[in-house]
Amino acid sequence: MRGPFARDEREIVVRLGDLERTALAALPEMLDGGGDAGGRLTYVAHPDDEAADRRYRDLVGASLEEARQQDRSVFLSGLGRERIDADEAEAWLRVIGEARLLLAHALGVEDDGWEDESEPAEDAEMALLLYLGHLQDRLVEVLG
């Protein structure tokens, strides 16, 4: 079976159709306007010390957001190409993972194993969540 990704020496071959690329191109914008996904995208460095955690966020918050924006830019750039390198693939994984967290929050998905218990996806957001999980799994497999 031909998957969305394949390994070719040091690069990852991206085998996505135009429709898939167009749908995925909307992820960075969705993430930019999606908030914090109910706290799922916020790392809590000091869970028992609110003041220390606030200081941590003040120190690294802008750097984390800058890194996320860079990942989204790399992701969009890679969507227009047939090949990406391993570093770009890792940025793809982070963007896809963020999108999955955001969608899961919007859909009320709270527990692991929900994929096994879910009905066939009739809702567009659920279908996208399942598809992103598939892409993430295949990309991890190819990088492994």
Tab-separated table of N, CA and C in Angstrom:
chain	number	residue	atom	x	y	z
A	1	MET	N	0.845	-1.187	0.000
A	1	MET	CA	0.000	0.000	0.000
A	1	MET	C	0.888	1.247	0.000
A	2	ARG	N	0.556	2.177	-0.814
A	2	ARG	CA	1.316	3.414	-0.939
A	2	ARG	C	0.847	4.398	0.124
A	3	GLY	N	1.762	4.824	0.984
A	3	GLY	CA	1.407	5.745	2.043
A	3	GLY	C	1.726	7.181	1.673
A	4	PRO	N	1.403	8.104	2.575
A	4	PRO	CA	1.621	9.522	2.286
A	4	PRO	C	3.089	9.942	2.325
A	5	PHE	N	3.943	9.090	2.919
A	5	PHE	CA	5.362	9.408	3.046
A	5	PHE	C	6.201	8.180	2.741
A	6	ALA	N	7.398	8.424	2.235
A	6	ALA	CA	8.358	7.348	2.002
A	6	ALA	C	9.750	7.903	2.243
A	7	ARG	N	10.652	7.026	2.603
A	7	ARG	CA	12.041	7.424	2.842
A	7	ARG	C	12.827	7.229	1.559
A	8	ASP	N	13.612	8.232	1.193
A	8	ASP	CA	14.484	8.152	0.028
A	8	ASP	C	15.845	8.690	0.448
A	9	GLU	N	16.729	7.788	0.811
A	9	GLU	CA	18.041	8.139	1.346
A	9	GLU	C	17.868	9.057	2.552
A	10	ARG	N	18.247	10.316	2.415
A	10	ARG	CA	18.174	11.214	3.576
A	10	ARG	C	16.918	12.079	3.592
A	11	GLU	N	16.078	11.950	2.595
A	11	GLU	CA	14.895	12.792	2.504
A	11	GLU	C	13.618	11.980	2.677
A	12	ILE	N	12.545	12.723	2.934
A	12	ILE	CA	11.215	12.132	3.036
A	12	ILE	C	10.457	12.553	1.785
A	13	VAL	N	9.945	11.574	1.066
A	13	VAL	CA	9.116	11.848	-0.103
A	13	VAL	C	7.695	12.080	0.389
A	14	VAL	N	7.120	13.208	0.007
A	14	VAL	CA	5.761	13.580	0.411
A	14	VAL	C	4.839	13.234	-0.752
A	15	ARG	N	3.965	12.258	-0.509
A	15	ARG	CA	3.046	11.793	-1.558
A	15	ARG	C	1.612	12.155	-1.189
A	16	LEU	N	1.344	13.431	-1.252
A	16	LEU	CA	0.014	13.944	-0.955
A	16	LEU	C	-0.582	14.551	-2.212
A	17	GLY	N	-1.888	14.376	-2.396
A	17	GLY	CA	-2.572	14.969	-3.527
A	17	GLY	C	-2.863	16.442	-3.288
A	18	ASP	N	-3.319	17.100	-4.320
A	18	ASP	CA	-3.626	18.527	-4.228
A	18	ASP	C	-4.688	18.822	-3.178
A	19	LEU	N	-5.709	17.991	-3.101
A	19	LEU	CA	-6.775	18.198	-2.124
A	19	LEU	C	-6.234	18.076	-0.696
A	20	GLU	N	-5.400	17.077	-0.471
A	20	GLU	CA	-4.802	16.901	0.858
A	20	GLU	C	-3.914	18.091	1.213
A	21	ARG	N	-3.099	18.519	0.275
A	21	ARG	CA	-2.208	19.660	0.518
A	21	ARG	C	-3.010	20.922	0.826
A	22	THR	N	-4.097	21.122	0.095
A	22	THR	CA	-4.941	22.298	0.332
A	22	THR	C	-5.560	22.250	1.733
A	23	ALA	N	-6.055	21.100	2.120
A	23	ALA	CA	-6.647	20.965	3.458
A	23	ALA	C	-5.600	21.191	4.544
A	24	LEU	N	-4.421	20.626	4.369
A	24	LEU	CA	-3.365	20.774	5.368
A	24	LEU	C	-2.831	22.205	5.434
A	25	ALA	N	-2.897	22.933	4.337
A	25	ALA	CA	-2.416	24.313	4.323
A	25	ALA	C	-3.222	25.213	5.265
A	26	ALA	N	-4.410	24.774	5.645
A	26	ALA	CA	-5.240	25.554	6.562
A	26	ALA	C	-4.835	25.363	8.026
A	27	LEU	N	-4.001	24.378	8.324
A	27	LEU	CA	-3.653	24.096	9.727
A	27	LEU	C	-2.967	25.272	10.432
A	28	PRO	N	-1.937	25.890	9.856
A	28	PRO	CA	-1.294	26.995	10.584
A	28	PRO	C	-2.246	28.123	10.948
A	29	GLU	N	-3.130	28.480	10.036
A	29	GLU	CA	-4.103	29.532	10.343
A	29	GLU	C	-5.053	29.090	11.455
A	30	MET	N	-5.474	27.830	11.394
A	30	MET	CA	-6.340	27.286	12.437
A	30	MET	C	-5.621	27.354	13.788
A	31	LEU	N	-4.351	27.016	13.797
A	31	LEU	CA	-3.579	27.040	15.034
A	31	LEU	C	-3.377	28.465	15.546
A	32	ASP	N	-3.141	29.398	14.632
A	32	ASP	CA	-2.945	30.795	15.037
A	32	ASP	C	-4.172	31.347	15.742
A	33	GLY	N	-5.360	30.919	15.325
A	33	GLY	CA	-6.583	31.429	15.928
A	33	GLY	C	-7.229	30.493	16.921
A	34	GLY	N	-6.559	29.372	17.210
A	34	GLY	CA	-7.193	28.333	18.001
A	34	GLY	C	-7.006	28.404	19.488
A	35	GLY	N	-6.238	29.344	19.973
A	35	GLY	CA	-6.026	29.439	21.409
A	35	GLY	C	-5.122	28.349	21.934
A	36	ASP	N	-5.339	28.000	23.177
A	36	ASP	CA	-4.447	27.094	23.890
A	36	ASP	C	-4.986	25.678	24.006
A	37	ALA	N	-6.079	25.388	23.333
A	37	ALA	CA	-6.672	24.044	23.361
A	37	ALA	C	-6.921	23.583	24.790
A	38	GLY	N	-7.495	24.458	25.577
A	38	GLY	CA	-7.830	24.100	26.951
A	38	GLY	C	-6.611	23.817	27.814
A	39	GLY	N	-5.505	24.472	27.529
A	39	GLY	CA	-4.283	24.276	28.304
A	39	GLY	C	-3.406	23.151	27.800
A	40	ARG	N	-3.852	22.441	26.761
A	40	ARG	CA	-3.072	21.309	26.264
A	40	ARG	C	-1.794	21.730	25.554
A	41	LEU	N	-1.714	22.989	25.105
A	41	LEU	CA	-0.522	23.454	24.408
A	41	LEU	C	0.406	24.251	25.313
A	42	THR	N	0.037	24.368	26.569
A	42	THR	CA	0.846	25.126	27.511
A	42	THR	C	1.606	24.184	28.427
A	43	TYR	N	2.908	24.301	28.388
A	43	TYR	CA	3.750	23.499	29.276
A	43	TYR	C	3.769	24.153	30.650
A	44	VAL	N	3.490	23.391	31.680
A	44	VAL	CA	3.523	23.889	33.050
A	44	VAL	C	4.843	23.423	33.663
A	45	ALA	N	5.766	24.362	33.802
A	45	ALA	CA	7.103	24.032	34.297
A	45	ALA	C	7.110	23.805	35.807
A	46	HIS	N	6.278	24.553	36.502
A	46	HIS	CA	6.238	24.474	37.971
A	46	HIS	C	4.782	24.320	38.419
A	47	PRO	N	4.249	23.109	38.370
A	47	PRO	CA	2.826	22.922	38.678
A	47	PRO	C	2.442	23.275	40.115
A	48	ASP	N	3.401	23.251	41.023
A	48	ASP	CA	3.090	23.518	42.423
A	48	ASP	C	3.456	24.934	42.859
A	49	ASP	N	3.943	25.747	41.922
A	49	ASP	CA	4.379	27.100	42.265
A	49	ASP	C	3.937	28.053	41.155
A	50	GLU	N	2.791	28.677	41.367
A	50	GLU	CA	2.208	29.544	40.338
A	50	GLU	C	3.120	30.719	39.983
A	51	ALA	N	3.762	31.305	40.971
A	51	ALA	CA	4.654	32.446	40.714
A	51	ALA	C	5.863	32.010	39.879
A	52	ALA	N	6.443	30.862	40.201
A	52	ALA	CA	7.588	30.361	39.434
A	52	ALA	C	7.159	30.008	38.008
A	53	ASP	N	5.990	29.443	37.876
A	53	ASP	CA	5.507	29.102	36.551
A	53	ASP	C	5.267	30.364	35.715
A	54	ARG	N	4.743	31.405	36.321
A	54	ARG	CA	4.528	32.683	35.639
A	54	ARG	C	5.872	33.279	35.192
A	55	ARG	N	6.890	33.202	36.058
A	55	ARG	CA	8.237	33.692	35.697
A	55	ARG	C	8.794	32.906	34.518
A	56	TYR	N	8.627	31.587	34.564
A	56	TYR	CA	9.081	30.732	33.469
A	56	TYR	C	8.408	31.160	32.162
A	57	ARG	N	7.105	31.351	32.203
A	57	ARG	CA	6.352	31.735	31.013
A	57	ARG	C	6.810	33.098	30.496
A	58	ASP	N	7.100	34.027	31.425
A	58	ASP	CA	7.609	35.344	31.023
A	58	ASP	C	8.959	35.216	30.321
A	59	LEU	N	9.790	34.303	30.789
A	59	LEU	CA	11.130	34.131	30.217
A	59	LEU	C	11.127	33.403	28.870
A	60	VAL	N	10.310	32.380	28.716
A	60	VAL	CA	10.392	31.544	27.514
A	60	VAL	C	9.163	31.615	26.613
A	61	GLY	N	8.120	32.254	27.068
A	61	GLY	CA	6.874	32.275	26.298
A	61	GLY	C	7.045	32.787	24.881
A	62	ALA	N	7.761	33.893	24.711
A	62	ALA	CA	7.962	34.452	23.369
A	62	ALA	C	8.799	33.518	22.509
A	63	SER	N	9.784	32.864	23.106
A	63	SER	CA	10.625	31.923	22.346
A	63	SER	C	9.815	30.720	21.883
A	64	LEU	N	8.937	30.222	22.737
A	64	LEU	CA	8.098	29.088	22.353
A	64	LEU	C	7.163	29.460	21.209
A	65	GLU	N	6.581	30.640	21.297
A	65	GLU	CA	5.676	31.082	20.226
A	65	GLU	C	6.450	31.293	18.933
A	66	GLU	N	7.636	31.826	19.020
A	66	GLU	CA	8.472	32.015	17.829
A	66	GLU	C	8.816	30.659	17.193
A	67	ALA	N	9.129	29.677	18.022
A	67	ALA	CA	9.435	28.332	17.511
A	67	ALA	C	8.207	27.719	16.848
A	68	ARG	N	7.039	27.915	17.427
A	68	ARG	CA	5.805	27.396	16.820
A	68	ARG	C	5.543	28.050	15.473
A	69	GLN	N	5.759	29.355	15.389
A	69	GLN	CA	5.559	30.059	14.124
A	69	GLN	C	6.560	29.575	13.069
A	70	GLN	N	7.787	29.325	13.486
A	70	GLN	CA	8.794	28.804	12.564
A	70	GLN	C	8.382	27.424	12.054
A	71	ASP	N	7.905	26.568	12.945
A	71	ASP	CA	7.424	25.242	12.530
A	71	ASP	C	6.303	25.365	11.506
A	72	ARG	N	5.375	26.282	11.731
A	72	ARG	CA	4.248	26.458	10.812
A	72	ARG	C	4.726	26.942	9.443
A	73	SER	N	5.724	27.802	9.445
A	73	SER	CA	6.299	28.283	8.190
A	73	SER	C	6.990	27.148	7.434
A	74	VAL	N	7.758	26.340	8.151
A	74	VAL	CA	8.432	25.184	7.549
A	74	VAL	C	7.392	24.205	7.002
A	75	PHE	N	6.339	23.995	7.748
A	75	PHE	CA	5.262	23.095	7.330
A	75	PHE	C	4.641	23.575	6.015
A	76	LEU	N	4.278	24.857	5.962
A	76	LEU	CA	3.661	25.399	4.753
A	76	LEU	C	4.604	25.319	3.559
A	77	SER	N	5.852	25.611	3.789
A	77	SER	CA	6.847	25.538	2.718
A	77	SER	C	6.971	24.111	2.194
A	78	GLY	N	6.984	23.156	3.086
A	78	GLY	CA	7.114	21.756	2.696
A	78	GLY	C	5.913	21.219	1.957
A	79	LEU	N	4.737	21.798	2.210
A	79	LEU	CA	3.525	21.339	1.515
A	79	LEU	C	3.613	21.571	0.009
A	80	GLY	N	4.416	22.527	-0.380
A	80	GLY	CA	4.550	22.830	-1.790
A	80	GLY	C	5.623	22.017	-2.497
A	81	ARG	N	6.268	21.127	-1.769
A	81	ARG	CA	7.367	20.362	-2.354
A	81	ARG	C	7.089	18.868	-2.288
A	82	GLU	N	7.846	18.132	-3.075
A	82	GLU	CA	7.718	16.673	-3.112
A	82	GLU	C	8.628	15.980	-2.105
A	83	ARG	N	9.605	16.714	-1.556
A	83	ARG	CA	10.559	16.129	-0.615
A	83	ARG	C	10.836	17.110	0.519
A	84	ILE	N	11.000	16.563	1.708
A	84	ILE	CA	11.404	17.349	2.873
A	84	ILE	C	12.518	16.594	3.577
A	85	ASP	N	13.327	17.315	4.357
A	85	ASP	CA	14.380	16.628	5.103
A	85	ASP	C	13.859	16.251	6.499
A	86	ALA	N	14.687	15.581	7.265
A	86	ALA	CA	14.264	15.077	8.577
A	86	ALA	C	13.898	16.210	9.535
A	87	ASP	N	14.645	17.314	9.499
A	87	ASP	CA	14.307	18.448	10.366
A	87	ASP	C	12.952	19.033	10.006
A	88	GLU	N	12.687	19.135	8.713
A	88	GLU	CA	11.379	19.632	8.279
A	88	GLU	C	10.281	18.661	8.693
A	89	ALA	N	10.553	17.378	8.589
A	89	ALA	CA	9.563	16.367	8.990
A	89	ALA	C	9.236	16.497	10.476
A	90	GLU	N	10.227	16.806	11.289
A	90	GLU	CA	9.969	16.997	12.722
A	90	GLU	C	9.088	18.221	12.957
A	91	ALA	N	9.296	19.284	12.186
A	91	ALA	CA	8.413	20.457	12.283
A	91	ALA	C	6.994	20.070	11.887
A	92	TRP	N	6.870	19.231	10.843
A	92	TRP	CA	5.550	18.741	10.442
A	92	TRP	C	4.887	18.004	11.596
A	93	LEU	N	5.651	17.150	12.271
A	93	LEU	CA	5.086	16.391	13.392
A	93	LEU	C	4.568	17.315	14.483
A	94	ARG	N	5.313	18.370	14.769
A	94	ARG	CA	4.876	19.298	15.817
A	94	ARG	C	3.605	20.042	15.405
A	95	VAL	N	3.530	20.486	14.160
A	95	VAL	CA	2.341	21.197	13.682
A	95	VAL	C	1.131	20.260	13.683
A	96	ILE	N	1.324	19.067	13.165
A	96	ILE	CA	0.219	18.094	13.142
A	96	ILE	C	-0.217	17.754	14.570
A	97	GLY	N	0.739	17.586	15.464
A	97	GLY	CA	0.407	17.285	16.860
A	97	GLY	C	-0.377	18.409	17.516
A	98	GLU	N	0.045	19.655	17.283
A	98	GLU	CA	-0.700	20.796	17.826
A	98	GLU	C	-2.123	20.827	17.284
A	99	ALA	N	-2.251	20.595	15.981
A	99	ALA	CA	-3.584	20.605	15.366
A	99	ALA	C	-4.461	19.507	15.948
A	100	ARG	N	-3.878	18.346	16.181
A	100	ARG	CA	-4.648	17.249	16.776
A	100	ARG	C	-5.122	17.616	18.187
A	101	LEU	N	-4.244	18.243	18.969
A	101	LEU	CA	-4.639	18.662	20.316
A	101	LEU	C	-5.771	19.685	20.270
A	102	LEU	N	-5.664	20.625	19.354
A	102	LEU	CA	-6.689	21.652	19.223
A	102	LEU	C	-8.026	21.041	18.813
A	103	LEU	N	-7.992	20.171	17.816
A	103	LEU	CA	-9.229	19.518	17.368
A	103	LEU	C	-9.813	18.614	18.451
A	104	ALA	N	-8.963	17.856	19.121
A	104	ALA	CA	-9.446	16.968	20.180
A	104	ALA	C	-10.142	17.770	21.273
A	105	HIS	N	-9.560	18.904	21.618
A	105	HIS	CA	-10.183	19.758	22.628
A	105	HIS	C	-11.552	20.250	22.145
A	106	ALA	N	-11.597	20.716	20.888
A	106	ALA	CA	-12.857	21.228	20.336
A	106	ALA	C	-13.934	20.144	20.281
A	107	LEU	N	-13.511	18.895	20.077
A	107	LEU	CA	-14.457	17.777	19.975
A	107	LEU	C	-14.750	17.118	21.322
A	108	GLY	N	-14.084	17.567	22.372
A	108	GLY	CA	-14.308	16.996	23.692
A	108	GLY	C	-13.629	15.658	23.922
A	109	VAL	N	-12.627	15.334	23.117
A	109	VAL	CA	-11.883	14.087	23.295
A	109	VAL	C	-10.947	14.266	24.479
A	110	GLU	N	-11.099	13.408	25.474
A	110	GLU	CA	-10.327	13.546	26.706
A	110	GLU	C	-9.397	12.368	26.983
A	111	ASP	N	-9.763	11.178	26.520
A	111	ASP	CA	-9.035	9.974	26.921
A	111	ASP	C	-8.350	9.300	25.744
A	112	ASP	N	-7.276	8.570	26.044
A	112	ASP	CA	-6.631	7.735	25.041
A	112	ASP	C	-7.571	6.605	24.647
A	113	GLY	N	-7.354	6.088	23.456
A	113	GLY	CA	-8.141	4.962	22.993
A	113	GLY	C	-9.448	5.330	22.339
A	114	TRP	N	-9.730	6.614	22.213
A	114	TRP	CA	-10.996	7.053	21.632
A	114	TRP	C	-11.144	6.594	20.185
A	115	GLU	N	-10.013	6.447	19.457
A	115	GLU	CA	-10.082	6.045	18.053
A	115	GLU	C	-10.703	4.665	17.905
A	116	ASP	N	-10.399	3.782	18.840
A	116	ASP	CA	-10.914	2.417	18.778
A	116	ASP	C	-12.411	2.345	19.029
A	117	GLU	N	-12.927	3.305	19.766
A	117	GLU	CA	-14.332	3.289	20.146
A	117	GLU	C	-15.197	4.201	19.282
A	118	SER	N	-14.571	5.009	18.425
A	118	SER	CA	-15.342	5.993	17.677
A	118	SER	C	-16.050	5.359	16.480
A	119	GLU	N	-17.167	5.959	16.131
A	119	GLU	CA	-17.925	5.569	14.950
A	119	GLU	C	-17.187	6.112	13.720
A	120	PRO	N	-17.513	5.594	12.557
A	120	PRO	CA	-16.911	6.178	11.355
A	120	PRO	C	-17.141	7.687	11.334
A	121	ALA	N	-16.116	8.408	10.938
A	121	ALA	CA	-16.161	9.867	11.019
A	121	ALA	C	-17.107	10.465	9.989
A	122	GLU	N	-18.205	11.038	10.467
A	122	GLU	CA	-19.127	11.750	9.599
A	122	GLU	C	-18.934	13.246	9.760
A	123	ASP	N	-18.433	13.667	10.884
A	123	ASP	CA	-18.158	15.061	11.164
A	123	ASP	C	-16.815	15.428	10.532
A	124	ALA	N	-16.754	16.565	9.859
A	124	ALA	CA	-15.522	16.967	9.165
A	124	ALA	C	-14.349	17.126	10.136
A	125	GLU	N	-14.604	17.684	11.319
A	125	GLU	CA	-13.517	17.861	12.285
A	125	GLU	C	-13.015	16.517	12.807
A	126	MET	N	-13.915	15.586	13.042
A	126	MET	CA	-13.507	14.253	13.498
A	126	MET	C	-12.725	13.538	12.397
A	127	ALA	N	-13.186	13.682	11.163
A	127	ALA	CA	-12.473	13.068	10.040
A	127	ALA	C	-11.073	13.651	9.927
A	128	LEU	N	-10.952	14.958	10.112
A	128	LEU	CA	-9.636	15.594	10.059
A	128	LEU	C	-8.754	15.106	11.201
A	129	LEU	N	-9.328	14.979	12.384
A	129	LEU	CA	-8.566	14.483	13.533
A	129	LEU	C	-8.022	13.076	13.257
A	130	LEU	N	-8.855	12.220	12.723
A	130	LEU	CA	-8.420	10.859	12.387
A	130	LEU	C	-7.355	10.868	11.290
A	131	TYR	N	-7.547	11.695	10.287
A	131	TYR	CA	-6.585	11.785	9.187
A	131	TYR	C	-5.232	12.301	9.683
A	132	LEU	N	-5.246	13.320	10.535
A	132	LEU	CA	-3.994	13.845	11.074
A	132	LEU	C	-3.272	12.793	11.905
A	133	GLY	N	-4.022	11.992	12.644
A	133	GLY	CA	-3.408	10.894	13.388
A	133	GLY	C	-2.732	9.902	12.457
A	134	HIS	N	-3.399	9.607	11.344
A	134	HIS	CA	-2.828	8.708	10.338
A	134	HIS	C	-1.532	9.302	9.779
A	135	LEU	N	-1.563	10.586	9.404
A	135	LEU	CA	-0.360	11.224	8.872
A	135	LEU	C	0.781	11.210	9.881
A	136	GLN	N	0.451	11.510	11.111
A	136	GLN	CA	1.469	11.545	12.158
A	136	GLN	C	2.092	10.159	12.341
A	137	ASP	N	1.272	9.138	12.394
A	137	ASP	CA	1.776	7.765	12.530
A	137	ASP	C	2.689	7.386	11.377
A	138	ARG	N	2.267	7.690	10.154
A	138	ARG	CA	3.076	7.326	8.980
A	138	ARG	C	4.391	8.095	8.941
A	139	LEU	N	4.363	9.351	9.340
A	139	LEU	CA	5.586	10.152	9.330
A	139	LEU	C	6.568	9.658	10.390
A	140	VAL	N	6.058	9.325	11.568
A	140	VAL	CA	6.910	8.756	12.612
A	140	VAL	C	7.527	7.443	12.124
A	141	GLU	N	6.718	6.626	11.480
A	141	GLU	CA	7.198	5.346	10.967
A	141	GLU	C	8.330	5.551	9.948
A	142	VAL	N	8.170	6.491	9.048
A	142	VAL	CA	9.180	6.748	8.027
A	142	VAL	C	10.446	7.347	8.635
A	143	LEU	N	10.291	8.161	9.660
A	143	LEU	CA	11.459	8.749	10.310
A	143	LEU	C	12.232	7.747	11.156
A	144	GLY	N	11.501	6.735	11.673
A	144	GLY	CA	12.087	5.746	12.571
A	144	GLY	C	13.191	5.014	11.961
